[in-house]
PDB file of C-alpha atoms in Angstrom:
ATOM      1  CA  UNK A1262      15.106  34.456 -22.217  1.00  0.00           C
ATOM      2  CA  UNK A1263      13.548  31.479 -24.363  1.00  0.00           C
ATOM      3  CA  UNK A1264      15.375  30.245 -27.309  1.00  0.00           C
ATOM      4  CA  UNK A1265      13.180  31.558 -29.827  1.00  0.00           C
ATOM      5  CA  UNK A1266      14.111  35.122 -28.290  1.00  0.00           C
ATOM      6  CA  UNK A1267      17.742  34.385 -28.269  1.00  0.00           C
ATOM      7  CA  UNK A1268      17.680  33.041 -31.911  1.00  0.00           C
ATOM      8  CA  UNK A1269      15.478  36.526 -33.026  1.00  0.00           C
ATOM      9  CA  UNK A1270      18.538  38.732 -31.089  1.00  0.00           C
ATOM     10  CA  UNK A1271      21.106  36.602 -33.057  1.00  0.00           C
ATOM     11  CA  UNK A1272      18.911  36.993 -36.507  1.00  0.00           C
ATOM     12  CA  UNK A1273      18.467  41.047 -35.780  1.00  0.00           C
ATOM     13  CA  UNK A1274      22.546  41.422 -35.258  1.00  0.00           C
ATOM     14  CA  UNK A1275      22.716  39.219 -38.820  1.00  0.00           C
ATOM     15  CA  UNK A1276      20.443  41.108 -40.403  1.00  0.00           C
ATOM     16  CA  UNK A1277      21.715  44.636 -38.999  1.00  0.00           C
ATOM     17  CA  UNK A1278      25.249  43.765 -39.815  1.00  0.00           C
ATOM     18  CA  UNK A1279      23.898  42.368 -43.836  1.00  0.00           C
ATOM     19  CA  UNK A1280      24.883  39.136 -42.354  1.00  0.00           C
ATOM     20  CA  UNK A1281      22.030  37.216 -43.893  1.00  0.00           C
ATOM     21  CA  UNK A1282      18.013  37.827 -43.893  1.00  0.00           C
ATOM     22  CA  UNK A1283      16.304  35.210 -41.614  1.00  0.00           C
ATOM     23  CA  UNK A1284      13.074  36.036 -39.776  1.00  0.00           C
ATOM     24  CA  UNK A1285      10.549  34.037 -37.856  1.00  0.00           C
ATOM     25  CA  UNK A1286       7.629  32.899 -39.624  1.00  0.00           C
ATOM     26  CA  UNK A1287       4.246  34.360 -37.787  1.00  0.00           C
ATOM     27  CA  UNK A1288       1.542  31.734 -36.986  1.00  0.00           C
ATOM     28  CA  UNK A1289      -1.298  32.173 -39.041  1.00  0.00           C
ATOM     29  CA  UNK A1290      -4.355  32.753 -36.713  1.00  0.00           C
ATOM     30  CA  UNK A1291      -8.048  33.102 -37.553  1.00  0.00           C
ATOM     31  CA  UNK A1292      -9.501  36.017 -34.845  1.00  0.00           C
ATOM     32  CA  UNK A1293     -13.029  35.484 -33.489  1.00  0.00           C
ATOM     33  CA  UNK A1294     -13.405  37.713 -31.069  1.00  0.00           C
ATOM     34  CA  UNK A1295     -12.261  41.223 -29.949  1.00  0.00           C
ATOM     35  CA  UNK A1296     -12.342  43.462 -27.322  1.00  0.00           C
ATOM     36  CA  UNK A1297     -11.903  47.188 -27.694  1.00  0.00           C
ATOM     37  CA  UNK A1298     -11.621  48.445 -24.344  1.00  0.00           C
ATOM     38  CA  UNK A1299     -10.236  51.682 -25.552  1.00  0.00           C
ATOM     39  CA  UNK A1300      -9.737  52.388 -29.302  1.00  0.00           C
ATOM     40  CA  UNK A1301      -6.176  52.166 -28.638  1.00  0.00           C
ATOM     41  CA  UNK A1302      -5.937  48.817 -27.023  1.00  0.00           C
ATOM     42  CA  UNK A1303      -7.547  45.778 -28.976  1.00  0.00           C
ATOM     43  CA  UNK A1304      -7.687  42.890 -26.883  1.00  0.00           C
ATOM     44  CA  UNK A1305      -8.069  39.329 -28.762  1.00  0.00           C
ATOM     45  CA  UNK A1306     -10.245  37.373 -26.533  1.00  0.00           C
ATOM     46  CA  UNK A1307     -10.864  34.525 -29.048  1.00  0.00           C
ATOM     47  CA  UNK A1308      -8.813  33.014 -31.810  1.00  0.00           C
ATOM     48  CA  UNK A1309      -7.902  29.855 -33.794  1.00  0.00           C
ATOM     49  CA  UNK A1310      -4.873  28.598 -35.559  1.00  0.00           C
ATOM     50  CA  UNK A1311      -5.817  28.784 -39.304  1.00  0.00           C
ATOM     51  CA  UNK A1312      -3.338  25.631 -40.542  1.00  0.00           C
ATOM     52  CA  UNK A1313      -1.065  23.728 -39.072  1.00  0.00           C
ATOM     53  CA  UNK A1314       2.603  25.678 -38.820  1.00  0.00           C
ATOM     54  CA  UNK A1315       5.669  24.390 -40.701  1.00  0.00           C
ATOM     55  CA  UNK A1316       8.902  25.396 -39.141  1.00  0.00           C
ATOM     56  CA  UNK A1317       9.616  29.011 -36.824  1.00  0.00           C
ATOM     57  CA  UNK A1318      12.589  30.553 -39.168  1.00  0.00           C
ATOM     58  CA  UNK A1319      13.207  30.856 -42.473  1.00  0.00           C
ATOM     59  CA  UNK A1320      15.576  33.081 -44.716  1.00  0.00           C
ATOM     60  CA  UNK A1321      18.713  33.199 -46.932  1.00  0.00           C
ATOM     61  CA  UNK A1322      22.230  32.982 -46.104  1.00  0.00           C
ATOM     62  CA  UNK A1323      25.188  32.999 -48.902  1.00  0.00           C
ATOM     63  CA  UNK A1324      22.835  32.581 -51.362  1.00  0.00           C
ATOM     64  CA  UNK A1325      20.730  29.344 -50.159  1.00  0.00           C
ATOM     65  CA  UNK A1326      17.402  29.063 -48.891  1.00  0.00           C
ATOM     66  CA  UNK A1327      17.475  27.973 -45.146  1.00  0.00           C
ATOM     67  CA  UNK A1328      14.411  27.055 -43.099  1.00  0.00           C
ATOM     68  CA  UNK A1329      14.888  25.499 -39.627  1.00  0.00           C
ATOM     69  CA  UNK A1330      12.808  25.099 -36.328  1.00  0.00           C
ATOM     70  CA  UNK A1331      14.300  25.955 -32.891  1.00  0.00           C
ATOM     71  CA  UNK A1332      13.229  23.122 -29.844  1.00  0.00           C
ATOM     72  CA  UNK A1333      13.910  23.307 -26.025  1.00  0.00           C
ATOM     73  CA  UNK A1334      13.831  20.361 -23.752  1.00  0.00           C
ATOM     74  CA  UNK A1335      14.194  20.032 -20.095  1.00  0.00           C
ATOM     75  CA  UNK A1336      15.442  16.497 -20.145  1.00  0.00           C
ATOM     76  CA  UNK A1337      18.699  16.313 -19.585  1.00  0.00           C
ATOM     77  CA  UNK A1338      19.401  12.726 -21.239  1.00  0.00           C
ATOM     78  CA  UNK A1339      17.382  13.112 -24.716  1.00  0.00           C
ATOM     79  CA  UNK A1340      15.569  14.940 -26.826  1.00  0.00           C
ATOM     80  CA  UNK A1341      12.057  14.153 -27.421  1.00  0.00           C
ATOM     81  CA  UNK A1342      10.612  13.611 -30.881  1.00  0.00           C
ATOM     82  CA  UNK A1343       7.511  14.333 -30.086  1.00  0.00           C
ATOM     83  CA  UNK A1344       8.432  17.856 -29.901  1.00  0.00           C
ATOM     84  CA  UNK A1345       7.848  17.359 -33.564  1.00  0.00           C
ATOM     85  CA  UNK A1346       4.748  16.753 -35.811  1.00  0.00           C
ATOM     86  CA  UNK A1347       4.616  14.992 -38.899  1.00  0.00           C
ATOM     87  CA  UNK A1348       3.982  18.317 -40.526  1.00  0.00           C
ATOM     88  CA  UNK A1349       6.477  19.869 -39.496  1.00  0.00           C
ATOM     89  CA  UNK A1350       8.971  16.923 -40.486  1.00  0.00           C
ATOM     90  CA  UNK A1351       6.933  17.147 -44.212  1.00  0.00           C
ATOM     91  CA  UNK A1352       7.952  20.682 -44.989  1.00  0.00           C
ATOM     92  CA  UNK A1353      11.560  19.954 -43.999  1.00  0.00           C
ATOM     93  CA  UNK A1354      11.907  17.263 -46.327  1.00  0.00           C
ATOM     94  CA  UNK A1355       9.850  19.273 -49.033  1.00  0.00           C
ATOM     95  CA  UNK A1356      12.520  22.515 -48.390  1.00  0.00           C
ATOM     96  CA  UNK A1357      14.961  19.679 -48.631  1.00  0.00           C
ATOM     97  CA  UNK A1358      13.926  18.297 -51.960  1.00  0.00           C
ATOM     98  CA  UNK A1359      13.777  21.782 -53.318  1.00  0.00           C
ATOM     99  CA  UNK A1360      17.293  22.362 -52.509  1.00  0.00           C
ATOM    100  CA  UNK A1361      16.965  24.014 -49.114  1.00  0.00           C
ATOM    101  CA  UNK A1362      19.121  23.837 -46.318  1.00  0.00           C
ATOM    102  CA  UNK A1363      16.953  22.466 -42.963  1.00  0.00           C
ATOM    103  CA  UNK A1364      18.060  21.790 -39.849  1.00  0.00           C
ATOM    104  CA  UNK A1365      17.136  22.071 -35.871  1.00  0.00           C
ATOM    105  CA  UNK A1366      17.936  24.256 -33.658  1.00  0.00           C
ATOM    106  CA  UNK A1367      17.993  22.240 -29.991  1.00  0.00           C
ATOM    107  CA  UNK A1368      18.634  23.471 -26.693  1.00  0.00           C
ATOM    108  CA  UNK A1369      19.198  21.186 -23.531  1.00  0.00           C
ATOM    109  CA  UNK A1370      17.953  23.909 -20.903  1.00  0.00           C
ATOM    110  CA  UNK A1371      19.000  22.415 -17.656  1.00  0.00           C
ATOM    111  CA  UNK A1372      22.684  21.795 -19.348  1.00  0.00           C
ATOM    112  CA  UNK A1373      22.622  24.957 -21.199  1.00  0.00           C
ATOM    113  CA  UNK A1374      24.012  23.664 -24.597  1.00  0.00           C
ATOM    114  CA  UNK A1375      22.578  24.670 -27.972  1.00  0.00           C
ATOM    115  CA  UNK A1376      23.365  21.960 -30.814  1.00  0.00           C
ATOM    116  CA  UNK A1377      22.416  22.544 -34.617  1.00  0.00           C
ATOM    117  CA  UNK A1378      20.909  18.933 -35.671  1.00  0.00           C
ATOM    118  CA  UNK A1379      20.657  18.026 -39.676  1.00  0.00           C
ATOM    119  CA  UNK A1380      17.240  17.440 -40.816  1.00  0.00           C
ATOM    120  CA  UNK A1381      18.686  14.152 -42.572  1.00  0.00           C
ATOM    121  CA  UNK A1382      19.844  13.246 -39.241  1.00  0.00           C
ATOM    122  CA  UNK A1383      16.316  14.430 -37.662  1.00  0.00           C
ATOM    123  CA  UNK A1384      14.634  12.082 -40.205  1.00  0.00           C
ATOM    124  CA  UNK A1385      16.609   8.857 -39.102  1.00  0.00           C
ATOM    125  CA  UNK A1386      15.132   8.864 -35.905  1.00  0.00           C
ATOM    126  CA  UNK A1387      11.893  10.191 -36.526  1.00  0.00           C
ATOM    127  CA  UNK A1388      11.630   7.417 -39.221  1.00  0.00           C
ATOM    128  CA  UNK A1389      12.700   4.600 -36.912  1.00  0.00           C
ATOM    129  CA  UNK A1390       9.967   5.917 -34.365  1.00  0.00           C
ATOM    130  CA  UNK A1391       7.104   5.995 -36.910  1.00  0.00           C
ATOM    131  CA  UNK A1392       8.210   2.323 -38.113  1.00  0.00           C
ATOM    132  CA  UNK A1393       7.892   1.111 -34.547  1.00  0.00           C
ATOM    133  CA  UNK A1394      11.884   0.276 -34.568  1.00  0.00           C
ATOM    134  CA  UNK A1395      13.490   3.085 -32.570  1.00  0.00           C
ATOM    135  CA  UNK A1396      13.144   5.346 -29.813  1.00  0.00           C
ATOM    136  CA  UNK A1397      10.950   8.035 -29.144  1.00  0.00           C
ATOM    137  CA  UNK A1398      13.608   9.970 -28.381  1.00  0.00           C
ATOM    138  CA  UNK A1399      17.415  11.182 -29.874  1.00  0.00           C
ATOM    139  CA  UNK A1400      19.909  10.343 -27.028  1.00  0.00           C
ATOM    140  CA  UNK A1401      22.443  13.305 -25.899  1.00  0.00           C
ATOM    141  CA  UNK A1402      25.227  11.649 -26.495  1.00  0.00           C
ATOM    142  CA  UNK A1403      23.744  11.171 -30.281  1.00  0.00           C
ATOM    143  CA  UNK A1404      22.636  14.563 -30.678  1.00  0.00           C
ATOM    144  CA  UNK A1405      26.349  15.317 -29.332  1.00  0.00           C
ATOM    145  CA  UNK A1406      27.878  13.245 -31.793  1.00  0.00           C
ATOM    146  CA  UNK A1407      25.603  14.198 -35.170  1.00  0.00           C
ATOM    147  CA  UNK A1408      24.908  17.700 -34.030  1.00  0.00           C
ATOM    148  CA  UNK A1409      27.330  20.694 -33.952  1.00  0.00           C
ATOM    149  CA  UNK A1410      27.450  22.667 -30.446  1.00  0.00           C
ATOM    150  CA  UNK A1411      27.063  26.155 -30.702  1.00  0.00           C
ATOM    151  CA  UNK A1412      28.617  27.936 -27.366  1.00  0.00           C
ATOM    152  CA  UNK A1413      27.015  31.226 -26.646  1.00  0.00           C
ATOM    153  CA  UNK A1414      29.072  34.937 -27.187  1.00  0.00           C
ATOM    154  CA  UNK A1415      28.073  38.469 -27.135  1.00  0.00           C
ATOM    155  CA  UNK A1416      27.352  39.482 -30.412  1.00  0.00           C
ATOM    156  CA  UNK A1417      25.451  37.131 -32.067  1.00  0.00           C
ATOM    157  CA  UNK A1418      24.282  35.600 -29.172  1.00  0.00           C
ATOM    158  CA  UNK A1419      24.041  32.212 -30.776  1.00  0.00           C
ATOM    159  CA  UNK A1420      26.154  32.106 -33.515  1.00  0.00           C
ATOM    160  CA  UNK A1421      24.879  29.804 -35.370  1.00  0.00           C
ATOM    161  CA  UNK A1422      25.328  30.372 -39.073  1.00  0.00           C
ATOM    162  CA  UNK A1423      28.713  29.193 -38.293  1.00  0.00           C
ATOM    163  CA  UNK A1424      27.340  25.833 -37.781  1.00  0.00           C
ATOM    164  CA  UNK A1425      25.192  26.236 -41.031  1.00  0.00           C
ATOM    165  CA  UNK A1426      28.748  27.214 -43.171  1.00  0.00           C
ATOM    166  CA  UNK A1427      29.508  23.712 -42.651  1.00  0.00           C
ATOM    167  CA  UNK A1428      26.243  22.520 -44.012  1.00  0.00           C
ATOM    168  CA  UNK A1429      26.723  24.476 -46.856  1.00  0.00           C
ATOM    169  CA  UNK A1430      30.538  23.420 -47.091  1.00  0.00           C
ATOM    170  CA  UNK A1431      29.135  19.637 -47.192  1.00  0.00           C
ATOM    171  CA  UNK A1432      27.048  20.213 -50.637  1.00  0.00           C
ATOM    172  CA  UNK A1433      29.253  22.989 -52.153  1.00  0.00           C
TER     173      UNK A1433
END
């Protein structure tokens, strides 16, 4: 299961349970072509992204607006920035401005550990990259350090607005 899938199991059991309401955004896409084999199985055979997407979930929880993306990486020393686009680091700061909550969901595959990354701390790094004065990447043992681990259980599967209490425990 990828971690988008986990992260939409998790978001179902919050929502089910009136836990908070946080859904995945759906890519806007611009259809060109479709097949209709049979009436009751459409077939898109052509299509094209309409914009540039921001981030993959958004929703409330306690009362604030959160918005967040969710990254996997197979490296098991860093994460890769360029897992990111400039866009996507625009809206975060934007939500930010505005109040929101933002943050990263990223998962180490081959170590299989989840870690909830501030977007502040997102932007340090992805700022140092763009000025040509830091990696291209967030070490683990940073990400280990800034981020908060969330260990897997059965129900939510990722449990991660517990991580996201202590965001909102920061500004409260």
């Amino acid at each position: 299961m990828t971690l988008e899938q986990e992260i939409n199991q998790s978001n179902t059991y919050y929502l089910s349970h009136d836990v908070a309401v946080i859904h995945k955004k759906p890519t806007p896409i611009q259809i060109v072509n479709v097949d209709y084999p049979k009436r009751s199985a459409a077939v898109i055979k052509e299509a094209y992204f309409k914009q540039a997407s921001t981030t993959d979930y958004n929703g409330v929880y306690r009362g604030f607006y959160i918005d967040f993306d969710v990254k996997e990486t197979q490296n098991k020393t860093a994460f890769p920035l360029h897992n990111f686009h400039q866009h996507q680091i625009d809206h975060m700061r934007q939500c930010i401005a505005h109040g929101g909550i933002c943050f990263a969901l990223i998962k180490f595959v081959f170590l299989d550990q989840i870690y909830l990354l501030k977007a502040s701390d997102l932007f340090s790094y992805w700022d140092a990259m763009e000025n040509d004065d830091g990696r291209k990447s967030i070490p683990l043992a940073d990400v280990q350090k800034l981020g908060t681990e969330i260990k897997y259980k059965i129900q939510p599967l990722i449990p991660y607005l517990s991580a996201v209490d202590q965001l909102i425990n920061e500004i409260s």
